[in-house]
Coordinates of N, CA and C in Angstrom, one line a residue:
M1 N 14.3 -23.0 2.9 CA 13.4 -22.8 1.9 C 11.6 -22.7 2.9
V2 N 11.5 -23.2 4.0 CA 10.1 -23.7 4.4 C 10.2 -22.5 5.4
V3 N 10.9 -21.7 5.7 CA 10.3 -20.2 6.7 C 9.8 -19.6 5.9
D4 N 9.4 -18.6 6.5 CA 8.6 -17.1 6.2 C 9.5 -16.0 6.4
E5 N 10.4 -15.9 7.1 CA 10.9 -14.8 7.1 C 12.7 -15.3 7.7
P6 N 13.5 -14.3 7.6 CA 15.0 -15.1 7.9 C 15.5 -15.5 8.9
V7 N 15.9 -16.2 8.8 CA 16.6 -17.4 9.8 C 17.6 -17.0 10.8
G8 N 18.2 -16.4 11.7 CA 19.3 -16.4 12.2 C 20.5 -17.3 12.0
E9 N 21.6 -17.3 12.3 CA 22.9 -18.2 12.5 C 22.2 -18.8 13.7
E10 N 22.5 -18.3 14.7 CA 22.4 -18.8 16.1 C 21.4 -20.2 16.3
R11 N 20.0 -19.7 15.4 CA 18.9 -20.4 15.5 C 19.2 -22.0 14.7
L12 N 19.8 -21.5 13.4 CA 20.4 -22.5 12.6 C 20.9 -23.9 13.5
A13 N 21.8 -23.0 13.9 CA 23.6 -23.6 14.6 C 22.7 -24.3 15.6
G14 N 21.7 -23.9 16.2 CA 20.9 -24.6 17.2 C 20.1 -26.3 16.7
A15 N 19.7 -25.7 15.9 CA 19.0 -26.9 15.2 C 19.5 -27.6 14.4
L16 N 21.1 -27.2 13.9 CA 21.9 -28.2 13.4 C 22.8 -29.2 14.5
E17 N 22.6 -28.5 15.6 CA 23.8 -29.0 16.6 C 25.4 -28.9 16.2
R18 N 25.3 -27.3 15.9 CA 26.9 -27.2 15.2 C 27.0 -26.0 15.6
P19 N 28.9 -25.9 15.8 CA 28.5 -24.2 15.9 C 28.6 -23.3 15.3
R20 N 28.5 -21.8 15.8 CA 27.8 -21.1 15.1 C 28.5 -20.5 13.9
A21 N 29.6 -20.5 14.4 CA 31.1 -20.0 13.3 C 31.0 -21.0 12.2
E22 N 30.7 -22.3 12.6 CA 30.7 -23.6 11.3 C 29.8 -23.2 10.6
V23 N 28.9 -23.0 10.9 CA 26.9 -22.5 10.0 C 27.4 -21.3 9.4
A24 N 27.9 -20.3 10.5 CA 27.8 -19.1 9.5 C 28.8 -19.3 8.2
Q25 N 30.1 -19.9 8.3 CA 30.7 -20.3 7.4 C 30.4 -21.2 6.2
A26 N 29.3 -21.7 6.6 CA 28.7 -22.6 5.1 C 27.5 -21.9 5.0
L27 N 26.8 -20.9 5.6 CA 26.0 -20.3 4.9 C 26.6 -19.1 4.0
R28 N 27.8 -19.1 4.1 CA 28.6 -17.6 3.3 C 29.0 -18.5 1.8
E29 N 29.5 -19.8 2.5 CA 30.3 -20.4 1.2 C 29.3 -20.9 0.1
L30 N 27.6 -21.1 0.8 CA 26.7 -21.6 -0.1 C 26.2 -20.4 -0.8
A31 N 26.0 -19.3 -0.5 CA 25.7 -17.9 -0.9 C 26.5 -18.0 -2.1
A32 N 28.2 -17.8 -1.8 CA 29.1 -17.7 -3.0 C 29.1 -19.0 -4.1
E33 N 28.5 -20.2 -3.6 CA 28.4 -21.4 -5.0 C 27.3 -20.6 -5.1
Y34 N 26.0 -20.7 -4.9 CA 25.0 -20.4 -5.7 C 25.3 -18.9 -6.7
A35 N 25.6 -18.1 -6.2 CA 26.0 -17.2 -7.1 C 26.7 -17.2 -8.4
A36 N 27.7 -18.1 -8.1 CA 29.2 -18.3 -9.0 C 28.1 -19.4 -9.8
Q37 N 27.4 -20.3 -9.8 CA 27.0 -21.0 -11.0 C 25.6 -20.8 -11.4
G38 N 25.3 -19.3 -11.1 CA 24.4 -18.8 -11.4 C 23.1 -19.6 -11.3
R39 N 22.3 -19.7 -10.6 CA 21.2 -20.7 -10.2 C 20.3 -19.4 -10.1
G40 N 19.2 -19.8 -9.9 CA 17.7 -19.2 -10.2 C 17.4 -18.3 -8.9
F41 N 18.2 -18.7 -7.7 CA 17.6 -18.1 -6.4 C 19.3 -17.6 -6.1
D42 N 18.8 -16.7 -4.6 CA 20.0 -16.5 -3.7 C 19.9 -17.1 -2.6
L43 N 20.9 -17.2 -1.7 CA 20.9 -17.1 -0.4 C 21.1 -15.7 0.0
R44 N 20.5 -15.2 1.1 CA 20.8 -13.7 1.1 C 20.9 -13.5 2.8
L45 N 21.7 -12.7 3.1 CA 21.8 -12.4 4.8 C 21.1 -11.0 4.7
V46 N 19.9 -11.0 5.1 CA 18.9 -9.6 5.5 C 18.3 -9.5 6.5
A47 N 18.1 -8.8 7.2 CA 17.3 -8.5 8.6 C 17.7 -9.3 9.7
G48 N 18.8 -9.5 9.7 CA 19.2 -10.3 10.6 C 19.5 -11.7 10.5
G49 N 19.0 -12.5 9.5 CA 18.9 -13.6 9.3 C 19.3 -14.1 8.0
W50 N 19.1 -15.3 7.3 CA 19.3 -15.9 6.5 C 18.1 -15.9 5.6
R51 N 18.2 -16.5 4.0 CA 16.6 -16.6 3.6 C 17.0 -16.4 2.1
F52 N 16.5 -17.9 1.8 CA 16.7 -17.5 -0.2 C 15.6 -16.8 -0.6
Y53 N 16.2 -16.4 -1.7 CA 15.3 -15.2 -2.6 C 15.5 -15.8 -4.0
S54 N 14.3 -15.1 -5.0 CA 15.1 -15.6 -6.6 C 15.9 -14.5 -7.0
R55 N 16.6 -15.1 -8.0 CA 17.7 -14.2 -8.4 C 17.0 -12.8 -9.4
D56 N 17.9 -12.0 -9.2 CA 17.4 -10.7 -9.7 C 17.2 -10.8 -10.9
T57 N 17.5 -11.8 -11.9 CA 17.8 -11.7 -13.4 C 16.3 -12.7 -13.6
C58 N 15.7 -13.2 -12.5 CA 14.4 -14.7 -12.9 C 13.4 -13.8 -12.2
A59 N 13.4 -12.2 -11.3 CA 12.1 -11.2 -11.3 C 11.6 -11.4 -11.8
A60 N 11.8 -10.9 -13.0 CA 10.5 -10.8 -14.4 C 9.6 -11.8 -14.6
A61 N 10.2 -13.3 -14.7 CA 9.7 -14.5 -15.0 C 8.6 -14.9 -13.9
V62 N 9.1 -14.5 -12.3 CA 8.9 -14.5 -11.1 C 7.4 -14.2 -11.0
D63 N 7.6 -13.1 -11.6 CA 6.6 -11.5 -11.4 C 5.5 -12.2 -12.5
R64 N 5.8 -12.5 -13.6 CA 4.8 -13.0 -14.5 C 3.8 -14.2 -13.8
F65 N 4.7 -15.5 -13.3 CA 4.1 -16.7 -12.7 C 3.2 -16.3 -12.0
L66 N 3.8 -15.6 -11.1 CA 3.0 -15.2 -9.5 C 2.1 -14.5 -9.4
L67 N 2.5 -13.3 -10.3 CA 1.1 -11.9 -9.7 C 0.5 -11.9 -11.2
D68 N 0.9 -12.5 -12.3 CA 0.1 -12.2 -13.4 C -0.2 -10.8 -14.1
G69 N 1.6 -10.3 -13.3 CA 1.7 -8.7 -14.0 C 0.7 -7.6 -13.4
Q70 N 0.3 -7.9 -11.8 CA 0.0 -7.3 -11.0 C 0.4 -7.3 -9.9
Q71 N 1.2 -5.7 -9.3 CA 1.9 -5.1 -8.6 C 1.0 -4.5 -8.1
A72 N 0.9 -4.2 -6.7 CA 0.7 -3.3 -5.8 C 1.5 -2.2 -5.5
R73 N 2.4 -1.5 -5.9 CA 3.0 -0.3 -5.3 C 2.3 0.7 -4.5
L74 N 3.5 1.4 -3.5 CA 3.6 2.0 -2.4 C 3.0 3.1 -3.1
T75 N 2.3 4.4 -2.8 CA 1.8 5.2 -3.2 C 2.8 6.5 -2.4
Q76 N 2.7 7.5 -3.1 CA 4.3 8.5 -2.4 C 3.6 9.1 -1.3
A77 N 2.5 9.1 -0.9 CA 2.3 9.2 0.0 C 2.6 8.2 1.3
A78 N 2.9 7.1 0.9 CA 2.6 5.9 2.2 C 4.4 5.7 1.8
L79 N 5.5 6.4 0.8 CA 6.5 6.2 0.8 C 7.3 7.1 1.6
E80 N 6.1 8.0 1.8 CA 7.4 9.2 2.5 C 6.8 9.0 4.1
T81 N 5.6 8.7 4.7 CA 5.3 8.5 5.7 C 6.3 7.3 6.1
L82 N 6.5 6.1 5.3 CA 7.3 5.1 5.5 C 8.6 5.6 5.9
A83 N 9.0 6.5 4.9 CA 10.6 7.0 5.2 C 10.5 8.0 6.8
V84 N 9.7 8.6 6.7 CA 9.4 9.4 8.3 C 9.8 8.4 9.4
V85 N 8.5 7.2 9.5 CA 8.6 6.1 10.6 C 10.3 5.6 10.7
A86 N 10.8 5.1 9.2 CA 12.2 4.5 9.2 C 13.2 5.4 10.0
Y87 N 13.1 7.4 9.9 CA 14.4 7.8 10.0 C 13.7 8.3 12.3
R88 N 12.6 8.1 12.3 CA 12.4 8.9 13.4 C 11.9 8.2 14.5
Q89 N 12.1 6.7 13.9 CA 11.0 5.6 15.2 C 11.8 5.4 16.3
P90 N 11.0 5.0 17.4 CA 9.6 4.8 17.4 C 8.7 6.2 17.5
V91 N 8.2 6.3 16.7 CA 7.1 7.6 16.1 C 5.6 7.9 16.0
S92 N 5.1 8.7 17.1 CA 3.1 8.5 16.8 C 3.3 9.0 15.7
R93 N 1.6 8.5 15.8 CA 1.3 9.0 14.2 C 1.2 10.9 13.8
S94 N 0.7 11.8 15.1 CA 0.7 12.5 15.0 C 2.2 13.5 14.9
R95 N 3.0 12.7 15.0 CA 4.3 13.2 15.0 C 4.7 12.8 13.5
V96 N 4.3 12.1 13.0 CA 4.5 11.6 11.2 C 3.6 12.5 10.4
S97 N 2.4 12.8 11.0 CA 1.8 13.7 9.9 C 2.1 15.4 10.3
A98 N 2.9 15.4 11.4 CA 3.4 17.0 12.0 C 4.5 17.3 10.6
V99 N 5.2 16.0 10.3 CA 6.4 16.5 9.8 C 5.8 16.1 7.9
R100 N 5.1 15.8 8.0 CA 4.7 15.4 6.7 C 3.5 16.9 6.3
G101 N 2.6 16.9 7.4 CA 2.3 18.7 7.0 C 0.6 18.2 6.4
V102 N 0.3 16.7 6.6 CA -0.9 16.3 6.8 C -1.8 15.2 7.3
N103 N -2.6 14.6 7.2 CA -2.9 13.5 7.9 C -2.4 11.8 7.5
C104 N -2.3 11.1 8.6 CA -1.4 10.1 7.9 C -2.3 8.8 8.5
D105 N -3.5 8.8 9.0 CA -4.1 7.9 9.6 C -4.3 6.4 8.6
G106 N -4.8 7.0 7.4 CA -5.2 6.3 6.7 C -3.9 5.4 6.0
V107 N -2.9 6.2 5.9 CA -1.5 5.7 5.5 C -1.0 4.5 6.5
M108 N -1.2 5.3 8.0 CA -0.4 4.1 8.3 C -0.9 2.6 8.3
R109 N -2.4 2.8 8.7 CA -3.1 1.9 8.5 C -2.9 0.7 7.5
T110 N -2.4 1.1 6.0 CA -2.1 0.6 5.0 C -0.8 0.1 5.3
L111 N 0.5 0.8 6.0 CA 1.8 0.3 6.0 C 1.4 -0.9 7.0
V112 N 0.7 -0.6 8.2 CA 0.8 -1.6 9.2 C -0.1 -3.0 8.6
Q113 N -1.1 -3.1 7.6 CA -1.5 -4.2 7.1 C -0.5 -4.7 6.3
R114 N 0.4 -4.4 5.4 CA 1.8 -4.6 4.8 C 2.6 -4.9 5.5
G115 N 2.5 -4.8 6.8 CA 3.5 -5.4 7.4 C 4.9 -4.7 7.2
L116 N 5.0 -3.6 7.3 CA 6.3 -2.8 7.1 C 6.4 -2.0 8.2
V117 N 5.1 -1.5 8.7 CA 5.2 -0.5 9.9 C 4.6 -1.6 11.2
E118 N 4.6 -1.3 12.6 CA 4.1 -2.4 13.2 C 4.2 -1.5 14.8
E119 N 3.5 -1.5 15.4 CA 3.3 -0.5 16.7 C 4.1 -1.0 17.9
A120 N 4.8 -0.2 18.3 CA 6.0 -0.8 19.4 C 5.9 0.4 20.6
G121 N 4.7 -0.2 21.5 CA 4.2 0.7 22.7 C 3.8 1.9 22.8
S122 N 3.4 2.7 23.7 CA 3.1 4.3 23.3 C 3.9 5.3 24.3
E123 N 3.6 6.6 24.0 CA 4.4 7.5 24.5 C 3.7 7.6 26.0
P124 N 4.9 7.7 27.0 CA 4.5 7.8 28.1 C 3.8 9.6 28.9
E125 N 4.2 10.0 27.9 CA 3.2 11.3 28.6 C 2.1 11.6 27.9
T126 N 1.7 11.2 26.3 CA 0.7 11.2 25.9 C -0.2 9.9 25.6
G127 N 0.2 8.8 25.6 CA -0.4 7.3 25.6 C -0.5 7.5 24.1
A128 N 0.1 7.7 23.1 CA 0.3 7.9 21.5 C 0.8 6.7 21.5
I129 N -0.2 5.7 20.5 CA 0.6 4.9 20.0 C 1.8 5.2 19.2
L130 N 3.0 4.2 19.5 CA 4.2 4.2 18.4 C 4.5 3.4 17.8
Y131 N 5.0 3.8 16.3 CA 5.4 2.9 15.1 C 6.9 3.0 14.9
R132 N 6.7 1.9 14.5 CA 8.5 1.6 14.3 C 8.3 0.5 13.0
T133 N 9.4 0.4 12.4 CA 9.3 -0.4 10.5 C 9.5 -1.7 11.6
T134 N 9.4 -3.1 10.5 CA 9.5 -4.3 11.0 C 10.6 -4.7 10.0
N135 N 10.7 -6.3 10.5 CA 12.1 -7.0 9.7 C 11.9 -7.0 8.5
Y136 N 9.9 -6.9 7.9 CA 9.8 -7.1 6.6 C 10.1 -6.1 6.0
F137 N 9.9 -4.5 6.7 CA 10.9 -3.4 5.7 C 12.1 -3.6 5.6
L138 N 12.9 -4.1 6.2 CA 14.3 -4.2 6.2 C 14.5 -5.5 5.2
E139 N 14.0 -6.6 5.2 CA 14.0 -7.3 4.1 C 13.8 -6.9 2.7
R140 N 12.5 -6.2 2.7 CA 12.0 -5.9 1.5 C 13.1 -4.5 0.9
M141 N 14.0 -4.0 1.7 CA 14.6 -3.0 1.1 C 16.1 -3.6 1.0
G142 N 16.1 -4.9 1.6 CA 17.8 -5.1 1.1 C 18.5 -4.9 2.3
L143 N 17.7 -4.3 3.8 CA 19.0 -4.1 4.4 C 19.4 -4.8 5.4
R144 N 20.7 -4.9 6.1 CA 20.9 -5.6 7.2 C 20.5 -4.9 8.4
G145 N 19.9 -3.8 8.9 CA 19.4 -3.2 9.9 C 19.4 -1.7 9.4
L146 N 18.3 -1.2 10.8 CA 18.4 0.3 10.2 C 20.0 1.0 10.6
D147 N 20.9 0.6 10.7 CA 22.4 1.8 10.2 C 22.5 1.8 9.1
E148 N 21.9 1.2 8.2 CA 22.1 0.9 6.7 C 21.6 1.9 5.4
L149 N 20.6 2.7 6.7 CA 19.4 3.4 6.1 C 20.3 4.8 5.5
P150 N 20.6 5.4 4.3 CA 20.9 6.5 3.5 C 21.1 7.8 4.7
E151 N 22.2 8.6 4.9 CA 22.5 9.7 5.1 C 20.9 10.3 4.9
L152 N 20.8 11.5 5.6 CA 19.8 12.3 5.5 C 20.4 13.8 4.7
A153 N 21.2 14.4 5.2 CA 22.1 15.4 5.0 C 22.1 15.7 3.8
P154 N 22.4 14.9 2.7 CA 22.7 15.2 1.3 C 21.3 15.3 0.9
F155 N 20.4 15.3 1.4 CA 19.1 15.7 0.9 C 18.1 17.1 1.5
L156 N 18.9 17.1 2.9 CA 18.4 18.2 3.0 C 18.6 19.4 2.7
P157 N 17.3 20.7 2.8 CA 18.3 22.4 2.4 C 19.0 22.9 2.9
E158 N 20.2 23.7 2.6 CA 20.9 24.3 3.3 C 20.2 25.4 4.5
V159 N 20.3 25.7 5.6 CA 19.6 26.2 6.2 C 19.3 27.9 5.9
D160 N 20.2 28.1 5.0 CA 20.3 29.7 4.2 C 18.7 29.8 3.4
D161 N 18.2 28.4 3.0 CA 17.0 28.5 1.9 C 16.1 28.1 2.9
V162 N 15.7 27.8 3.8 CA 14.8 27.6 4.6 C 14.1 28.8 4.8
E163 N 13.0 29.2 3.9 CA 13.0 30.5 4.7 C 11.5 30.9 6.0
A164 N 10.8 29.4 5.9 CA 9.9 29.7 7.1 C 9.9 28.7 8.0
E165 N 9.5 28.4 9.2 CA 9.2 27.3 10.0 C 7.9 26.4 9.4
S166 N 7.2 27.0 8.7 CA 5.6 25.9 8.7 C 6.3 25.5 7.0
L167 N 7.0 25.8 6.5 CA 8.3 24.8 5.5 C 9.0 23.9 6.0
E168 N 9.0 23.7 6.9 CA 10.3 22.7 7.7 C 9.6 21.1 7.3
G169 N 8.5 20.8 8.0 CA 7.8 19.7 8.0 C 7.2 19.1 6.0
T170 N 7.1 19.7 5.5 CA 7.4 19.9 3.9 C 8.4 19.1 3.5
M171 N 9.8 19.7 3.8 CA 10.8 19.6 3.3 C 11.7 18.4 4.0
I172 N 11.4 18.3 5.5 CA 12.1 16.7 6.1 C 11.0 15.6 5.3
A173 N 9.7 16.0 5.0 CA 9.4 15.0 4.5 C 9.6 14.7 3.3
E174 N 10.1 15.2 2.3 CA 10.2 15.4 0.8 C 11.8 14.8 0.5
A175 N 12.9 15.0 2.0 CA 14.5 14.9 1.9 C 14.4 13.4 2.0
V176 N 13.4 13.2 3.4 CA 13.4 11.5 4.0 C 12.9 10.8 2.8
A177 N 11.8 11.2 2.0 CA 11.1 10.3 0.7 C 12.3 10.2 -0.3
A178 N 12.7 10.9 -0.7 CA 13.9 11.0 -1.3 C 15.1 10.2 -1.1
A179 N 15.4 9.8 0.2 CA 16.7 9.5 1.0 C 15.7 7.5 0.9
A180 N 14.9 7.9 1.0 CA 14.4 6.0 0.9 C 14.0 5.9 -0.6
V181 N 13.8 6.7 -1.2 CA 13.7 6.2 -2.8 C 15.2 5.9 -2.9
Q182 N 15.8 6.2 -3.0 CA 17.4 6.3 -2.8 C 17.8 4.7 -2.7
A183 N 17.2 4.8 -1.3 CA 17.7 3.1 -0.7 C 17.4 2.2 -1.4
A184 N 15.7 2.1 -2.1 CA 15.2 1.6 -2.5 C 15.7 0.9 -3.8
D185 N 16.0 2.0 -4.6 CA 16.5 1.8 -5.8 C 18.2 0.9 -5.6
G186 N 19.1 1.7 -4.7 CA 20.1 1.3 -4.5 C 20.0 -0.4 -4.2
S187 N 18.9 -0.9 -3.7 CA 19.1 -2.4 -3.2 C 18.3 -3.1 -4.8
G188 N 18.1 -2.4 -5.2 CA 17.6 -3.1 -6.6 C 16.3 -4.0 -5.8
E189 N 15.6 -3.6 -4.6 CA 14.4 -4.2 -4.3 C 13.1 -3.1 -4.9
A190 N 13.2 -2.1 -5.1 CA 12.0 -1.5 -5.3 C 11.8 -1.2 -6.5
G191 N 10.3 -1.3 -6.8 CA 9.5 -0.9 -8.0 C 9.3 -2.3 -8.6
R192 N 9.4 -3.5 -7.9 CA 9.1 -4.4 -8.6 C 9.8 -5.8 -7.4
A193 N 8.7 -6.5 -7.8 CA 8.5 -7.6 -6.4 C 9.5 -8.4 -6.8
T194 N 10.8 -9.0 -5.6 CA 11.5 -10.2 -5.6 C 10.8 -11.0 -4.5
H195 N 10.5 -12.3 -5.1 CA 9.9 -13.1 -4.3 C 11.0 -14.5 -3.8
D196 N 10.4 -14.6 -2.6 CA 11.2 -15.7 -2.0 C 10.8 -17.0 -2.5
R197 N 11.5 -18.4 -2.7 CA 11.2 -19.2 -2.9 C 10.9 -20.4 -1.8

């Protein structure tokens, strides 16, 4: 309850001076117990660690209490940019702009400020800054790791449908954004804020 990001089992085991397997089992039992009792909070394994969250059924009340009805949602441009970074990371701003077909410098700054994207070194050939998604991104999307991102193939057009190479960036950006929206909708995290306790 006192951490601001998910805590790994190894760290918790070290703090408790107990075997990792014992701590992992206890966490899973607590999570199941809280769910069975219908408590107002969940204990979830997200982004490689454990953290308390408000239960989904309580989200509306928590929103009213904490946000007074005001939520900052990501724009379509921000969702597309975030999706390109998620699927192509580490990636430079210029590469994201090439995929989307528009300049994304301002959107990237917004994503960095919101903690969804971070710098990940630089490209050896050009010196361009590379970006990747953060653990906060995984947490907000309800993913344990990037391997849980949905496959892009169902959202990509058939090869016969691609008429010109100039359309490639737009089509990929649209497919990536559609996949990101599906991932967000499937996790129940998009479109509303689920607040941690």
